[in-house]
PDB file of C-alpha atoms in Angstrom:
ATOM      1  CA  MET A1402       0.000   0.000   0.000  1.00 51.00           C
ATOM      2  CA  THR A1403       3.043   2.197  -0.171  1.00 42.00           C
ATOM      3  CA  GLY A1404       3.984   4.300  -3.147  1.00 37.00           C
ATOM      4  CA  LEU A1405       1.252   6.909  -3.536  1.00 32.00           C
ATOM      5  CA  GLU A1406       0.540   9.622  -1.036  1.00 42.00           C
ATOM      6  CA  ALA A1407      -2.772  10.750   0.393  1.00 43.00           C
ATOM      7  CA  GLY A1408      -3.376  14.116   2.039  1.00 47.00           C
ATOM      8  CA  ALA A1409      -1.242  14.964   5.046  1.00 50.00           C
ATOM      9  CA  ARG A1410      -2.763  14.146   8.411  1.00 56.00           C
ATOM     10  CA  PRO A1411      -2.029  15.329  11.939  1.00 60.00           C
ATOM     11  CA  GLN A1412       0.748  13.382  13.593  1.00 74.00           C
ATOM     12  CA  ARG A1413      -0.315  10.804  16.148  1.00 81.00           C
ATOM     13  CA  SER A1414       1.429   7.933  17.830  1.00 86.00           C
ATOM     14  CA  ALA A1415       1.066   4.449  16.370  1.00 87.00           C
ATOM     15  CA  LEU A1416      -1.056   3.410  19.357  1.00 91.00           C
ATOM     16  CA  GLU A1417      -3.419   6.362  18.892  1.00 90.00           C
ATOM     17  CA  LEU A1418      -3.816   5.696  15.168  1.00 91.00           C
ATOM     18  CA  ILE A1419      -4.683   2.065  15.831  1.00 94.00           C
ATOM     19  CA  ALA A1420      -7.186   3.004  18.539  1.00 94.00           C
ATOM     20  CA  VAL A1421      -9.006   5.353  16.137  1.00 93.00           C
ATOM     21  CA  CYS A1422      -9.006   2.691  13.440  1.00 95.00           C
ATOM     22  CA  VAL A1423     -10.298  -0.039  15.763  1.00 97.00           C
ATOM     23  CA  ALA A1424     -13.122   2.248  16.911  1.00 97.00           C
ATOM     24  CA  ARG A1425     -14.060   2.926  13.271  1.00 96.00           C
ATOM     25  CA  LEU A1426     -14.121  -0.785  12.433  1.00 97.00           C
ATOM     26  CA  ARG A1427     -16.339  -1.515  15.436  1.00 97.00           C
ATOM     27  CA  ILE A1428     -18.989   1.028  14.458  1.00 97.00           C
ATOM     28  CA  THR A1429     -19.003   0.200  10.744  1.00 97.00           C
ATOM     29  CA  ASP A1430     -22.212  -1.447   9.577  1.00 98.00           C
ATOM     30  CA  PRO A1431     -21.270  -4.663   7.720  1.00 98.00           C
ATOM     31  CA  ALA A1432     -24.395  -4.239   5.619  1.00 97.00           C
ATOM     32  CA  ASP A1433     -22.816  -1.083   4.157  1.00 97.00           C
ATOM     33  CA  THR A1434     -20.369  -2.639   1.715  1.00 96.00           C
ATOM     34  CA  ARG A1435     -18.749   0.621   0.666  1.00 95.00           C
ATOM     35  CA  ALA A1436     -18.138   1.715   4.269  1.00 95.00           C
ATOM     36  CA  SER A1437     -16.855  -1.724   5.241  1.00 96.00           C
ATOM     37  CA  LEU A1438     -14.359  -1.883   2.386  1.00 95.00           C
ATOM     38  CA  LEU A1439     -13.100   1.621   3.072  1.00 94.00           C
ATOM     39  CA  ALA A1440     -12.779   1.003   6.831  1.00 95.00           C
ATOM     40  CA  ALA A1441     -10.869  -2.198   6.132  1.00 96.00           C
ATOM     41  CA  TRP A1442      -8.614  -0.435   3.614  1.00 93.00           C
ATOM     42  CA  HIS A1443      -7.675   2.154   6.230  1.00 92.00           C
ATOM     43  CA  GLY A1444      -7.318  -0.588   8.823  1.00 95.00           C
ATOM     44  CA  PHE A1445      -4.701  -2.401   6.779  1.00 95.00           C
ATOM     45  CA  GLY A1446      -2.991   0.912   5.989  1.00 92.00           C
ATOM     46  CA  THR A1447      -2.827   1.815   9.663  1.00 93.00           C
ATOM     47  CA  ALA A1448      -1.415  -1.601  10.531  1.00 94.00           C
ATOM     48  CA  GLU A1449       1.256  -1.088   7.878  1.00 92.00           C
ATOM     49  CA  ALA A1450       2.194   2.367   9.197  1.00 90.00           C
ATOM     50  CA  ALA A1451       2.363   1.146  12.795  1.00 91.00           C
ATOM     51  CA  GLY A1452       4.360  -1.905  11.767  1.00 91.00           C
ATOM     52  CA  ARG A1453       6.811   0.260   9.861  1.00 89.00           C
ATOM     53  CA  MET A1454       7.333   2.369  12.979  1.00 86.00           C
ATOM     54  CA  LEU A1455       7.931  -0.789  15.013  1.00 87.00           C
ATOM     55  CA  ARG A1456      10.346  -2.101  12.416  1.00 87.00           C
ATOM     56  CA  ASP A1457      12.414   1.067  12.556  1.00 83.00           C
ATOM     57  CA  ASP A1458      12.273   1.321  16.338  1.00 79.00           C
ATOM     58  CA  ASN A1459      12.631  -2.231  17.606  1.00 80.00           C
ATOM     59  CA  ASP A1460      14.984  -4.891  16.252  1.00 83.00           C
ATOM     60  CA  GLU A1461      12.999  -7.668  17.931  1.00 82.00           C
ATOM     61  CA  TYR A1462       9.886  -6.903  15.902  1.00 88.00           C
ATOM     62  CA  ALA A1463      11.617  -5.922  12.665  1.00 91.00           C
ATOM     63  CA  GLU A1464      11.359  -9.420  11.214  1.00 90.00           C
ATOM     64  CA  LEU A1465       7.654  -9.672  12.082  1.00 91.00           C
ATOM     65  CA  ALA A1466       7.057  -6.350  10.327  1.00 91.00           C
ATOM     66  CA  ARG A1467       8.957  -7.499   7.234  1.00 90.00           C
ATOM     67  CA  ASN A1468       6.937 -10.722   7.148  1.00 90.00           C
ATOM     68  CA  ALA A1469       3.747  -8.671   6.969  1.00 91.00           C
ATOM     69  CA  THR A1470       4.846  -6.779   3.836  1.00 90.00           C
ATOM     70  CA  PRO A1471       3.331  -9.301   1.352  1.00 91.00           C
ATOM     71  CA  VAL A1472      -0.004  -8.962   3.150  1.00 92.00           C
ATOM     72  CA  PHE A1473      -0.179  -5.243   2.432  1.00 91.00           C
ATOM     73  CA  GLU A1474       0.945  -5.755  -1.160  1.00 90.00           C
ATOM     74  CA  ALA A1475      -1.898  -8.253  -1.593  1.00 92.00           C
ATOM     75  CA  VAL A1476      -4.415  -5.873  -0.018  1.00 91.00           C
ATOM     76  CA  ALA A1477      -3.402  -3.153  -2.487  1.00 88.00           C
ATOM     77  CA  VAL A1478      -4.212  -5.490  -5.365  1.00 89.00           C
ATOM     78  CA  LEU A1479      -7.171  -7.550  -4.170  1.00 89.00           C
ATOM     79  CA  MET A1480      -9.309  -4.975  -2.370  1.00 89.00           C
ATOM     80  CA  ARG A1481      -9.012  -2.393  -5.165  1.00 86.00           C
ATOM     81  CA  ARG A1482     -10.900  -4.812  -7.431  1.00 88.00           C
ATOM     82  CA  ALA A1483     -14.108  -4.400  -5.451  1.00 93.00           C
ATOM     83  CA  PRO A1484     -16.610  -2.314  -7.452  1.00 93.00           C
ATOM     84  CA  SER A1485     -17.911  -0.715  -4.251  1.00 93.00           C
ATOM     85  CA  MET A1486     -14.453   0.368  -3.110  1.00 89.00           C
ATOM     86  CA  PRO A1487     -14.286   4.162  -3.442  1.00 81.00           C
ATOM     87  CA  TYR A1488     -11.219   5.368  -5.276  1.00 71.00           C
ATOM     88  CA  THR A1489      -8.564   6.115  -2.687  1.00 68.00           C
ATOM     89  CA  ASP A1490      -4.853   6.648  -2.682  1.00 60.00           C
ATOM     90  CA  PHE A1491      -2.671   4.496  -0.509  1.00 57.00           C
ATOM     91  CA  VAL A1492      -2.952   5.310   3.169  1.00 57.00           C
ATOM     92  CA  VAL A1493      -0.128   7.509   4.416  1.00 56.00           C
ATOM     93  CA  GLU A1494      -0.056   8.218   8.122  1.00 59.00           C
ATOM     94  CA  ASN A1495       2.273  10.650   9.850  1.00 66.00           C
ATOM     95  CA  VAL A1496       3.239   8.498  12.803  1.00 68.00           C
ATOM     96  CA  SER A1497       4.831  10.283  15.734  1.00 70.00           C
ATOM     97  CA  GLY A1498       6.386   7.680  18.023  1.00 73.00           C
ATOM     98  CA  LEU A1499       4.983   4.410  19.266  1.00 76.00           C
ATOM     99  CA  ILE A1500       2.819   5.620  22.152  1.00 71.00           C
ATOM    100  CA  PRO A1501       1.727   9.031  23.478  1.00 64.00           C
ATOM    101  CA  GLU A1502       3.835  10.468  26.284  1.00 64.00           C
ATOM    102  CA  SER A1503       0.928  10.312  28.718  1.00 61.00           C
ATOM    103  CA  HIS A1504       0.150   6.664  27.985  1.00 53.00           C
ATOM    104  CA  ARG A1505       0.117   4.238  30.902  1.00 58.00           C
ATOM    105  CA  PRO A1506       0.597   0.642  29.720  1.00 56.00           C
ATOM    106  CA  THR A1507      -1.899  -1.991  30.782  1.00 61.00           C
ATOM    107  CA  ASP A1508      -0.823  -5.248  32.401  1.00 53.00           C
ATOM    108  CA  ASP A1509      -0.896  -8.161  29.952  1.00 54.00           C
ATOM    109  CA  SER A1510      -0.097 -10.836  32.527  1.00 44.00           C
ATOM    110  CA  ASP A1511      -3.503 -12.444  31.963  1.00 44.00           C
ATOM    111  CA  GLN A1512      -2.287 -13.383  28.460  1.00 49.00           C
ATOM    112  CA  ILE A1513       0.808 -15.175  29.727  1.00 42.00           C
ATOM    113  CA  ASP A1514       0.658 -18.894  30.443  1.00 48.00           C
ATOM    114  CA  ASP A1515       3.843 -18.977  32.538  1.00 46.00           C
ATOM    115  CA  PRO A1516       3.229 -17.313  35.950  1.00 49.00           C
ATOM    116  CA  ASP A1517       6.983 -16.766  36.369  1.00 50.00           C
ATOM    117  CA  MET A1518       7.249 -14.754  33.150  1.00 49.00           C
ATOM    118  CA  VAL A1519       7.295 -10.987  33.550  1.00 49.00           C
ATOM    119  CA  ALA A1520       4.726  -9.109  31.474  1.00 62.00           C
ATOM    120  CA  ASP A1521       6.233  -7.035  28.677  1.00 65.00           C
ATOM    121  CA  LEU A1522       4.899  -3.509  29.130  1.00 71.00           C
ATOM    122  CA  SER A1523       7.287  -1.878  26.670  1.00 85.00           C
ATOM    123  CA  ALA A1524       5.976   0.589  24.092  1.00 85.00           C
ATOM    124  CA  ALA A1525       6.833  -1.826  21.284  1.00 89.00           C
ATOM    125  CA  SER A1526       4.881  -4.634  22.931  1.00 89.00           C
ATOM    126  CA  GLN A1527       1.880  -2.359  23.419  1.00 90.00           C
ATOM    127  CA  VAL A1528       1.826  -1.462  19.723  1.00 92.00           C
ATOM    128  CA  ARG A1529       2.268  -5.091  18.652  1.00 93.00           C
ATOM    129  CA  ARG A1530      -0.708  -6.102  20.799  1.00 93.00           C
ATOM    130  CA  ALA A1531      -2.724  -3.242  19.308  1.00 94.00           C
ATOM    131  CA  ILE A1532      -1.933  -4.445  15.771  1.00 96.00           C
ATOM    132  CA  LEU A1533      -3.194  -7.897  16.758  1.00 96.00           C
ATOM    133  CA  THR A1534      -6.404  -6.306  18.075  1.00 96.00           C
ATOM    134  CA  LEU A1535      -6.764  -4.424  14.788  1.00 97.00           C
ATOM    135  CA  ALA A1536      -6.324  -7.644  12.821  1.00 97.00           C
ATOM    136  CA  LEU A1537      -9.042  -9.264  14.950  1.00 97.00           C
ATOM    137  CA  GLU A1538     -11.443  -6.402  14.231  1.00 98.00           C
ATOM    138  CA  LEU A1539     -10.750  -6.719  10.509  1.00 97.00           C
ATOM    139  CA  ASN A1540     -11.433 -10.426  10.789  1.00 96.00           C
ATOM    140  CA  THR A1541     -14.707  -9.665  12.560  1.00 97.00           C
ATOM    141  CA  LEU A1542     -16.070  -7.074  10.127  1.00 98.00           C
ATOM    142  CA  LEU A1543     -15.047  -8.508   6.776  1.00 97.00           C
ATOM    143  CA  PRO A1544     -16.756 -11.939   6.970  1.00 97.00           C
ATOM    144  CA  GLU A1545     -20.042 -10.205   7.847  1.00 97.00           C
ATOM    145  CA  ALA A1546     -19.494  -7.691   5.064  1.00 97.00           C
ATOM    146  CA  ALA A1547     -18.925 -10.585   2.659  1.00 97.00           C
ATOM    147  CA  GLU A1548     -22.254 -12.131   3.643  1.00 97.00           C
ATOM    148  CA  ASN A1549     -24.059  -8.824   3.076  1.00 97.00           C
ATOM    149  CA  ALA A1550     -22.351  -7.853  -0.188  1.00 96.00           C
ATOM    150  CA  ALA A1551     -24.711  -7.788  -3.161  1.00 95.00           C
ATOM    151  CA  ALA A1552     -22.083  -7.818  -5.914  1.00 96.00           C
ATOM    152  CA  PRO A1553     -20.047 -11.032  -6.268  1.00 95.00           C
ATOM    153  CA  GLU A1554     -16.838  -9.024  -6.764  1.00 95.00           C
ATOM    154  CA  ASP A1555     -17.432  -7.151  -3.506  1.00 96.00           C
ATOM    155  CA  ARG A1556     -18.028 -10.431  -1.717  1.00 96.00           C
ATOM    156  CA  VAL A1557     -14.799 -11.871  -3.080  1.00 95.00           C
ATOM    157  CA  ALA A1558     -12.860  -8.757  -2.016  1.00 95.00           C
ATOM    158  CA  CYS A1559     -14.223  -9.058   1.528  1.00 96.00           C
ATOM    159  CA  GLU A1560     -13.322 -12.748   1.582  1.00 95.00           C
ATOM    160  CA  HIS A1561      -9.786 -11.921   0.421  1.00 94.00           C
ATOM    161  CA  GLY A1562      -9.613  -9.258   3.125  1.00 96.00           C
ATOM    162  CA  THR A1563     -10.674 -11.792   5.745  1.00 96.00           C
ATOM    163  CA  ARG A1564      -7.879 -14.122   4.723  1.00 94.00           C
ATOM    164  CA  LEU A1565      -5.361 -11.292   4.702  1.00 95.00           C
ATOM    165  CA  ALA A1566      -6.440 -10.153   8.179  1.00 96.00           C
ATOM    166  CA  TYR A1567      -5.771 -13.697   9.371  1.00 94.00           C
ATOM    167  CA  GLU A1568      -2.377 -13.626   7.674  1.00 94.00           C
ATOM    168  CA  LEU A1569      -1.611 -10.269   9.301  1.00 95.00           C
ATOM    169  CA  SER A1570      -2.351 -11.725  12.706  1.00 94.00           C
ATOM    170  CA  ASN A1571      -0.133 -14.723  11.980  1.00 93.00           C
ATOM    171  CA  CYS A1572       2.714 -12.436  10.965  1.00 92.00           C
ATOM    172  CA  TRP A1573       2.606 -10.485  14.215  1.00 93.00           C
ATOM    173  CA  GLU A1574       2.274 -13.653  16.266  1.00 92.00           C
ATOM    174  CA  GLY A1575       5.371 -15.039  14.564  1.00 89.00           C
ATOM    175  CA  LYS A1576       3.543 -18.047  13.146  1.00 86.00           C
ATOM    176  CA  PRO A1577       4.702 -19.519   9.823  1.00 59.00           C
ATOM    177  CA  SER A1578       1.978 -19.207   7.226  1.00 65.00           C
ATOM    178  CA  SER A1579       1.485 -18.663   3.529  1.00 52.00           C
ATOM    179  CA  TYR A1580       3.031 -15.205   3.727  1.00 46.00           C
ATOM    180  CA  LEU A1581       6.401 -16.967   3.758  1.00 49.00           C
ATOM    181  CA  ASN A1582       5.814 -17.705   0.072  1.00 52.00           C
ATOM    182  CA  GLY A1583       5.481 -14.005  -0.580  1.00 49.00           C
ATOM    183  CA  ARG A1584       3.220 -11.788  -2.618  1.00 48.00           C
ATOM    184  CA  ARG A1585       2.416 -14.230  -5.423  1.00 49.00           C
ATOM    185  CA  ASP A1586       1.061 -16.846  -3.020  1.00 56.00           C
ATOM    186  CA  LEU A1587      -1.313 -14.329  -1.447  1.00 59.00           C
ATOM    187  CA  ILE A1588      -2.437 -12.785  -4.717  1.00 61.00           C
ATOM    188  CA  GLY A1589      -2.335 -15.840  -6.940  1.00 56.00           C
ATOM    189  CA  ASP A1590      -1.753 -15.584 -10.655  1.00 44.00           C
ATOM    190  CA  HIS A1591      -3.949 -12.518 -11.101  1.00 45.00           C
ATOM    191  CA  LYS A1592      -2.261  -9.414 -12.444  1.00 44.00           C
ATOM    192  CA  THR A1593      -2.577  -5.959 -10.987  1.00 40.00           C
ATOM    193  CA  PRO A1594      -4.891  -3.843 -13.146  1.00 41.00           C
ATOM    194  CA  PRO A1595      -3.271  -0.705 -14.558  1.00 34.00           C
ATOM    195  CA  LEU A1596      -3.851   2.446 -12.506  1.00 30.00           C
ATOM    196  CA  ALA A1597      -5.666   3.984 -15.471  1.00 33.00           C
ATOM    197  CA  ALA A1598      -8.339   1.331 -15.020  1.00 34.00           C
ATOM    198  CA  THR A1599      -9.051   2.188 -11.394  1.00 34.00           C
ATOM    199  CA  LYS A1600     -12.144   4.125 -10.404  1.00 36.00           C
ATOM    200  CA  GLN A1601     -12.038   7.906 -10.076  1.00 35.00           C
ATOM    201  CA  VAL A1602     -14.450  10.149  -8.238  1.00 32.00           C
TER     202      VAL A1602
END
């Protein structure tokens, strides 16, 4: 989803951007195909921007962020094919740091199986967990949107998005999956349509 720029936006931390995006996904009506596709598009774009910030800031998560790259490349191809997708440039977010200065991390010890393991409350860990929450919200909205889509192409785009949200989650959980085979495996043998063929408004 990188390459083209959208309008400049106010700078926010990665955690704040994800929180806004998650809230948008939660209030989006899955019966509104156009709104669902656009919310998902921005959801994937936000995950990419936050992941890029993590990659540049934290060596531990750099590999996870790189593994997610084919997911975003596939989103840029597959979701643009939906007839109900409004024309939009690639999402460009001005990310300012991982978390806001006033942020107080929450305890994630309830997610740890080993009682002797210390909870990771670092900024990087907080953003990684937020990306996983974002992926879950994408994977909640898109299957319902697929069921409600009237046009077959919209339904297919939502189904692709559901799979890619699952792949995104796998990437950030460090689980081997089809993303290891790269962009072609996620997109298949389909070719990217020329930009001149995309919708304009």
